[in-house]
Coordinates of C-alpha atoms and ligand atoms in Angstrom, one line a residue:
M6 CA 127.2 78.9 77.4
V7 CA 126.8 80.3 81.0
T8 CA 127.8 77.7 83.5
D9 CA 125.7 76.6 86.5
P10 CA 126.0 79.0 89.4
P11 CA 126.2 77.6 92.9
T12 CA 122.6 76.7 93.9
T13 CA 121.2 79.1 96.4
A14 CA 118.9 77.8 99.1
H15 CA 115.8 79.6 97.9
P16 CA 114.7 80.2 94.3
V17 CA 114.4 83.9 93.4
L18 CA 111.5 83.1 91.1
E19 CA 109.3 80.1 91.2
L20 CA 106.1 78.6 89.6
R21 CA 104.4 76.1 91.8
A22 CA 101.9 73.8 90.0
V23 CA 100.8 76.8 87.9
S24 CA 98.0 76.4 85.3
K25 CA 96.5 79.1 83.1
V26 CA 93.2 78.3 81.4
Y27 CA 91.4 80.6 79.0
R28 CA 87.8 80.3 78.0
V29 CA 87.7 80.4 74.2
Q30 CA 84.8 80.6 71.8
T31 CA 85.8 79.3 68.4
T32 CA 82.6 80.2 66.5
M33 CA 79.4 82.2 67.3
F34 CA 77.4 79.0 67.7
N35 CA 79.8 76.9 69.8
R36 CA 79.9 77.0 73.5
P37 CA 83.1 78.5 75.0
R38 CA 85.8 75.8 75.7
D39 CA 88.8 75.7 77.9
L40 CA 92.2 76.3 76.5
R41 CA 94.9 75.1 78.9
A42 CA 97.8 77.3 77.8
V43 CA 99.9 76.3 80.8
D44 CA 99.2 73.0 82.5
D45 CA 100.5 72.3 86.0
V46 CA 104.0 73.7 85.5
S47 CA 106.5 73.9 88.3
L48 CA 109.8 75.8 87.7
Q49 CA 112.5 77.3 89.8
L50 CA 115.0 80.0 89.0
H51 CA 117.9 80.3 91.4
R52 CA 120.1 83.4 91.5
G53 CA 122.4 83.4 88.5
D54 CA 120.6 80.7 86.5
V55 CA 120.1 80.8 82.8
L56 CA 117.2 78.6 82.1
G57 CA 116.3 78.1 78.4
L58 CA 112.6 77.4 77.6
V59 CA 112.1 75.8 74.2
G60 CA 109.0 74.8 72.3
E61 CA 107.0 75.4 69.1
S62 CA 104.6 78.3 68.6
G63 CA 101.5 77.8 70.6
C64 CA 103.1 75.6 73.3
G65 CA 102.5 78.2 76.1
K66 CA 106.0 79.8 76.3
S67 CA 104.7 83.4 76.1
T68 CA 101.8 82.8 78.5
L69 CA 104.4 81.4 81.0
S70 CA 106.5 84.5 80.6
R71 CA 103.5 86.8 81.3
L72 CA 102.7 84.8 84.4
L73 CA 106.3 85.2 85.6
L74 CA 106.2 88.9 84.9
G75 CA 102.9 89.2 86.9
L76 CA 101.1 90.4 83.8
E77 CA 98.6 87.6 84.1
A78 CA 97.3 85.7 87.2
P79 CA 97.4 81.9 87.2
T80 CA 94.1 80.0 87.2
S81 CA 95.6 77.7 89.8
G82 CA 99.0 77.4 91.5
E83 CA 101.3 80.1 92.7
V84 CA 104.0 82.4 91.4
L85 CA 106.6 83.3 94.1
I86 CA 109.4 85.8 94.3
D87 CA 111.9 85.0 97.0
G88 CA 109.4 82.5 98.4
K89 CA 106.6 85.1 98.7
P90 CA 103.5 85.1 96.6
M91 CA 103.7 87.5 93.7
T92 CA 100.2 88.7 94.4
G93 CA 101.5 90.3 97.6
T94 CA 104.1 92.4 95.9
S95 CA 103.5 95.9 94.5
I96 CA 103.9 96.6 90.7
R97 CA 106.9 98.9 91.6
D98 CA 108.6 96.1 93.5
R99 CA 108.0 93.6 90.7
A100 CA 109.3 96.1 88.1
R101 CA 112.5 96.7 90.2
R102 CA 113.2 93.0 90.4
I103 CA 112.0 91.5 87.1
Q104 CA 112.2 93.1 83.7
P105 CA 111.3 91.8 80.2
I106 CA 113.2 92.0 76.9
F107 CA 110.8 91.3 74.1
Q108 CA 111.2 89.8 70.6
D109 CA 110.6 92.8 68.4
P110 CA 112.7 95.8 69.5
Y111 CA 111.0 98.1 67.1
A112 CA 107.4 97.3 68.3
S113 CA 108.5 97.5 72.0
L114 CA 110.0 101.0 71.6
N115 CA 107.9 104.2 71.4
P116 CA 108.8 105.7 67.9
R117 CA 108.0 109.2 69.2
K118 CA 110.6 109.1 72.1
T119 CA 114.3 109.6 71.9
V120 CA 116.7 106.9 73.1
A121 CA 117.3 108.9 76.3
D122 CA 113.6 109.2 77.1
I123 CA 113.0 105.5 76.4
I124 CA 115.8 104.3 78.7
A125 CA 114.8 106.8 81.4
L126 CA 111.1 106.1 81.3
P127 CA 111.0 103.2 83.8
L128 CA 112.8 105.4 86.3
R129 CA 110.2 108.1 86.0
V130 CA 107.2 105.7 85.9
H131 CA 108.3 104.0 89.2
S132 CA 109.8 107.2 90.7
I133 CA 113.2 105.8 91.2
G134 CA 116.1 108.2 92.0
E135 CA 116.2 111.9 91.3
R136 CA 115.3 113.2 87.9
S137 CA 118.6 115.1 87.8
D138 CA 120.5 111.8 87.9
D139 CA 118.6 110.3 84.9
A140 CA 121.1 111.6 82.3
K141 CA 124.0 110.0 84.1
R142 CA 122.2 106.7 84.6
V143 CA 121.1 106.6 81.0
T144 CA 124.6 107.3 79.5
E145 CA 126.1 104.8 81.9
M146 CA 123.7 102.1 80.8
M147 CA 124.2 103.0 77.1
D148 CA 127.9 102.5 77.6
R149 CA 127.3 99.1 79.2
V150 CA 125.2 97.9 76.3
G151 CA 127.6 99.3 73.6
L152 CA 125.6 102.3 72.4
P153 CA 127.6 105.5 71.8
A154 CA 126.4 108.6 73.7
R155 CA 125.9 110.5 70.4
M156 CA 122.7 108.4 70.0
L157 CA 121.0 109.8 73.0
L158 CA 118.7 112.0 71.0
N159 CA 118.1 109.5 68.2
Y160 CA 114.7 108.0 67.5
P161 CA 114.1 104.3 67.1
N162 CA 113.6 104.6 63.3
Q163 CA 117.2 106.0 63.1
L164 CA 118.7 102.9 64.6
S165 CA 119.5 99.4 63.2
G166 CA 117.7 96.3 64.6
G167 CA 120.6 95.4 66.8
Q168 CA 120.9 99.0 68.2
R169 CA 117.2 99.0 69.0
Q170 CA 117.5 95.7 70.9
R171 CA 120.5 97.3 72.8
V172 CA 118.2 100.2 73.7
A173 CA 115.5 97.7 74.9
I174 CA 118.2 95.9 77.0
A175 CA 119.4 99.2 78.5
R176 CA 115.8 100.1 79.4
A177 CA 115.4 96.8 81.2
L178 CA 118.7 97.1 83.0
V179 CA 118.4 100.8 84.1
M180 CA 116.1 99.5 86.9
R181 CA 119.0 97.2 88.1
P182 CA 116.7 94.2 88.2
E183 CA 117.7 90.7 89.4
I184 CA 115.8 88.7 86.9
I185 CA 115.3 89.2 83.1
I186 CA 112.6 87.4 81.2
C187 CA 114.1 87.3 77.6
D188 CA 111.2 86.4 75.3
E189 CA 112.7 85.5 71.9
P190 CA 115.1 88.5 72.2
T191 CA 117.1 87.7 69.0
S192 CA 114.5 86.1 66.7
A193 CA 113.7 89.4 64.9
L194 CA 117.4 90.2 64.2
D195 CA 119.7 89.3 61.4
V196 CA 121.9 86.2 62.0
S197 CA 125.1 88.3 62.2
V198 CA 123.5 90.6 64.8
Q199 CA 122.0 87.7 66.9
S200 CA 125.3 86.5 68.1
Q201 CA 126.4 90.0 69.1
I202 CA 123.3 90.4 71.2
L203 CA 123.7 87.0 72.7
N204 CA 127.3 87.7 73.7
L205 CA 126.2 91.0 75.2
L206 CA 123.5 89.3 77.2
M207 CA 126.0 86.8 78.5
D208 CA 128.5 89.5 79.4
L209 CA 125.7 91.5 81.3
H210 CA 124.7 88.3 83.1
D211 CA 128.1 88.0 84.6
E212 CA 128.6 91.7 85.2
F213 CA 125.3 92.3 86.9
G214 CA 124.8 88.9 88.5
L215 CA 121.6 88.5 86.6
T216 CA 119.2 85.5 86.4
Y217 CA 117.7 84.8 83.0
L218 CA 114.7 82.9 81.7
F219 CA 115.5 82.7 78.1
I220 CA 112.6 81.8 75.9
S221 CA 113.2 80.7 72.3
H222 CA 111.9 78.5 69.5
D223 CA 115.6 78.4 68.4
L224 CA 117.5 75.4 69.8
S225 CA 120.9 76.6 68.7
V226 CA 120.4 79.9 70.5
V227 CA 119.4 78.1 73.7
Q228 CA 122.3 75.8 73.4
H229 CA 124.6 78.8 73.1
I230 CA 123.4 80.6 76.3
A231 CA 121.5 78.3 78.7
S232 CA 122.9 76.2 81.5
R233 CA 119.6 74.4 81.9
V234 CA 116.8 73.7 79.4
A235 CA 113.1 73.0 79.7
V236 CA 111.2 71.7 76.7
M237 CA 107.6 72.7 76.6
Y238 CA 104.8 70.9 74.7
L239 CA 101.1 71.8 74.8
G240 CA 101.4 73.7 78.0
R241 CA 103.5 71.2 79.9
I242 CA 107.3 70.8 80.6
I243 CA 108.0 67.4 79.1
E244 CA 111.7 67.4 79.7
A245 CA 114.0 69.6 81.9
R246 CA 117.7 69.0 82.4
K247 CA 121.1 70.5 82.2
S248 CA 121.8 71.8 78.8
T249 CA 124.8 69.7 78.1
Q250 CA 122.9 66.5 79.0
L251 CA 119.8 67.4 77.1
F252 CA 121.7 68.3 73.9
A253 CA 124.0 65.2 74.2
D254 CA 121.3 62.6 75.1
P255 CA 117.7 63.8 75.0
L256 CA 115.3 61.5 76.9
H257 CA 111.9 62.6 75.5
P258 CA 111.1 61.6 71.9
Y259 CA 110.0 65.2 71.2
S260 CA 113.3 66.7 72.4
K261 CA 115.1 64.0 70.4
A262 CA 113.1 64.8 67.2
L263 CA 113.9 68.5 67.5
L264 CA 117.6 67.9 68.0
D265 CA 117.9 65.2 65.3
S266 CA 116.6 67.8 62.8
V267 CA 119.3 70.3 63.6
L268 CA 121.9 69.1 61.2
T269 CA 124.2 72.1 61.6
P270 CA 123.5 74.0 64.8
E271 CA 124.0 77.6 63.9
I272 CA 122.4 80.6 65.5
G273 CA 119.4 81.7 63.5
M274 CA 118.4 78.4 62.0
G275 CA 115.2 78.5 64.0
L276 CA 113.1 75.5 64.9
P277 CA 113.8 72.8 62.3
E278 CA 111.5 70.7 60.2
T279 CA 110.9 67.8 62.5
N280 CA 109.5 64.8 60.5
L281 CA 107.2 64.2 63.4
G282 CA 104.4 62.8 61.1
A283 CA 101.6 65.1 62.3
T284 CA 101.1 68.7 62.8
F285 CA 101.0 70.5 66.2
P286 CA 97.7 69.6 67.8
N287 CA 95.0 72.1 68.5
P288 CA 95.5 73.2 72.1
I289 CA 91.7 73.5 72.6
D290 CA 91.4 69.8 71.7
P291 CA 94.5 68.1 73.0
P292 CA 95.0 64.4 72.3
P293 CA 94.2 62.1 75.3
G294 CA 96.9 60.2 77.2
C295 CA 100.3 61.5 76.3
A296 CA 99.5 64.6 74.2
F297 CA 102.5 63.9 72.0
H298 CA 101.3 60.3 71.0
P299 CA 99.9 61.2 67.5
R300 CA 103.4 62.4 66.5
C301 CA 105.5 59.9 68.4
G302 CA 107.3 57.0 66.7
H303 CA 107.5 55.1 70.1
A304 CA 103.9 55.4 71.1
M305 CA 102.5 52.4 72.9
Q306 CA 98.9 51.5 73.7
R307 CA 99.1 53.0 77.2
C308 CA 100.3 56.3 75.6
H309 CA 96.9 56.7 73.9
K310 CA 95.0 56.6 77.2
E311 CA 97.3 57.4 80.2
R312 CA 99.3 60.6 80.6
P313 CA 102.8 59.8 81.8
P314 CA 103.7 61.1 85.2
T315 CA 106.7 63.4 85.8
L316 CA 109.7 61.1 86.3
R317 CA 112.6 62.6 88.2
E318 CA 116.2 61.8 88.8
G319 CA 117.8 64.5 90.9
S320 CA 116.8 67.8 89.3
D321 CA 116.3 66.2 85.9
R322 CA 112.8 65.3 84.8
V323 CA 110.9 63.9 81.9
E324 CA 107.3 63.0 81.1
C325 CA 107.4 59.8 79.0
W326 CA 106.4 56.2 79.6
L327 CA 109.6 55.0 77.9
H328 CA 111.5 56.0 81.1
D329 CA 108.9 54.6 83.6
D330 CA 110.8 51.4 84.6
L331 CA 114.1 53.1 84.8
E332 CA 113.1 55.9 87.1
A333 CA 109.9 54.9 88.9
E334 CA 111.7 54.0 92.1
Q335 CA 113.7 57.2 92.2
T336 CA 110.5 59.1 91.4
R337 CA 108.7 57.6 94.3
A338 CA 111.6 58.2 96.7
V339 CA 111.8 61.9 95.6
D340 CA 108.0 62.2 95.9
A341 CA 108.1 60.9 99.4
Q342 CA 110.8 63.3 100.3
R343 CA 108.9 66.1 98.7
S344 CA 105.7 65.4 100.5
T345 CA 107.6 65.4 103.8
A346 CA 109.4 68.6 103.1
A347 CA 106.5 70.2 101.2
T348 CA 108.9 71.5 98.6
P349 CA 107.9 71.9 94.9
D350 CA 109.5 70.5 91.8
T351 CA 112.9 71.6 90.6
V352 CA 113.7 72.3 87.0
Ligands
LIG30 FE1 105.9 58.8 73.0 FE2 104.5 57.4 74.8 FE3 106.7 58.7 75.5 FE4 104.4 60.0 74.8 S1 104.7 58.6 76.6 S2 106.5 60.5 74.2 S3 103.7 58.8 73.1 S4 106.6 57.0 74.1

């Protein structure tokens, strides 16, 4: 696991009370309805952070990553880079600073291009450096990610899954970005290859001083790499804490159910069977009150009607009425400080 870096004064990337709502028409005869894919999420990434984001399919993780990459605009709230609104930055500037690594390395690589062309493409698209320097930059980057130079002229279908993901990583890093959004980067790989790619990502994090948002449905992967973890449920961050604390003593019943189901935490096990008693709710029709209440063994009457507030202690936070008495005073104190200083939530 990557340890916490010293916290810098300003986050390099930040979501401030961001929501993303889609209008969805489920049948020809129904009126369109709102699907709140991301609901009032505040997150901060400081330089050198490795923040893990965990949740089931459909919880809003991928929408959140698209918002952070500037591929989608929030319905409300703000995305900031170095304290400045992302909307004020150019595509080129964003691409230089934030790069994605996606889940399926085969789908994300052009099958008609050679490895050399694929890695050099971002440099040409954004007119970075001289074309005559491309070969040097590409071979340097291949070396850094463990690809032999003899693969320069290979096509994606001549590579293994792990090699393809190394190409995708080299393509992201050739721009020398500060931040990488890793969206399930190991879930399409064999178990044995997953740990190699994770170790590579951790080495590159230290070597290049990178900041990662590491999105995964796989708790064991997140435990392996992240210094902090945010758990997402139906578009909201329901718990966010240091990785060691969350894995040792989860506060939210949903986090606890996920962890209890991991009997042998091994990379590649994926999200476990949870014994949660009900299936994941339809995001178009979320339950009232605490959205987790139909699946929660601790649900009280108020949980059916009132949504719990975000309770904070330091940079830890949880949304659950079970912790209301314990942390209400601290929450109010932090809220008072925040309104004075006008600073957003910290994850
Ligand atoms: Fe369970 Fe209530 Fe906490 Fe929601 S608020 S997680 S229903 S105890």
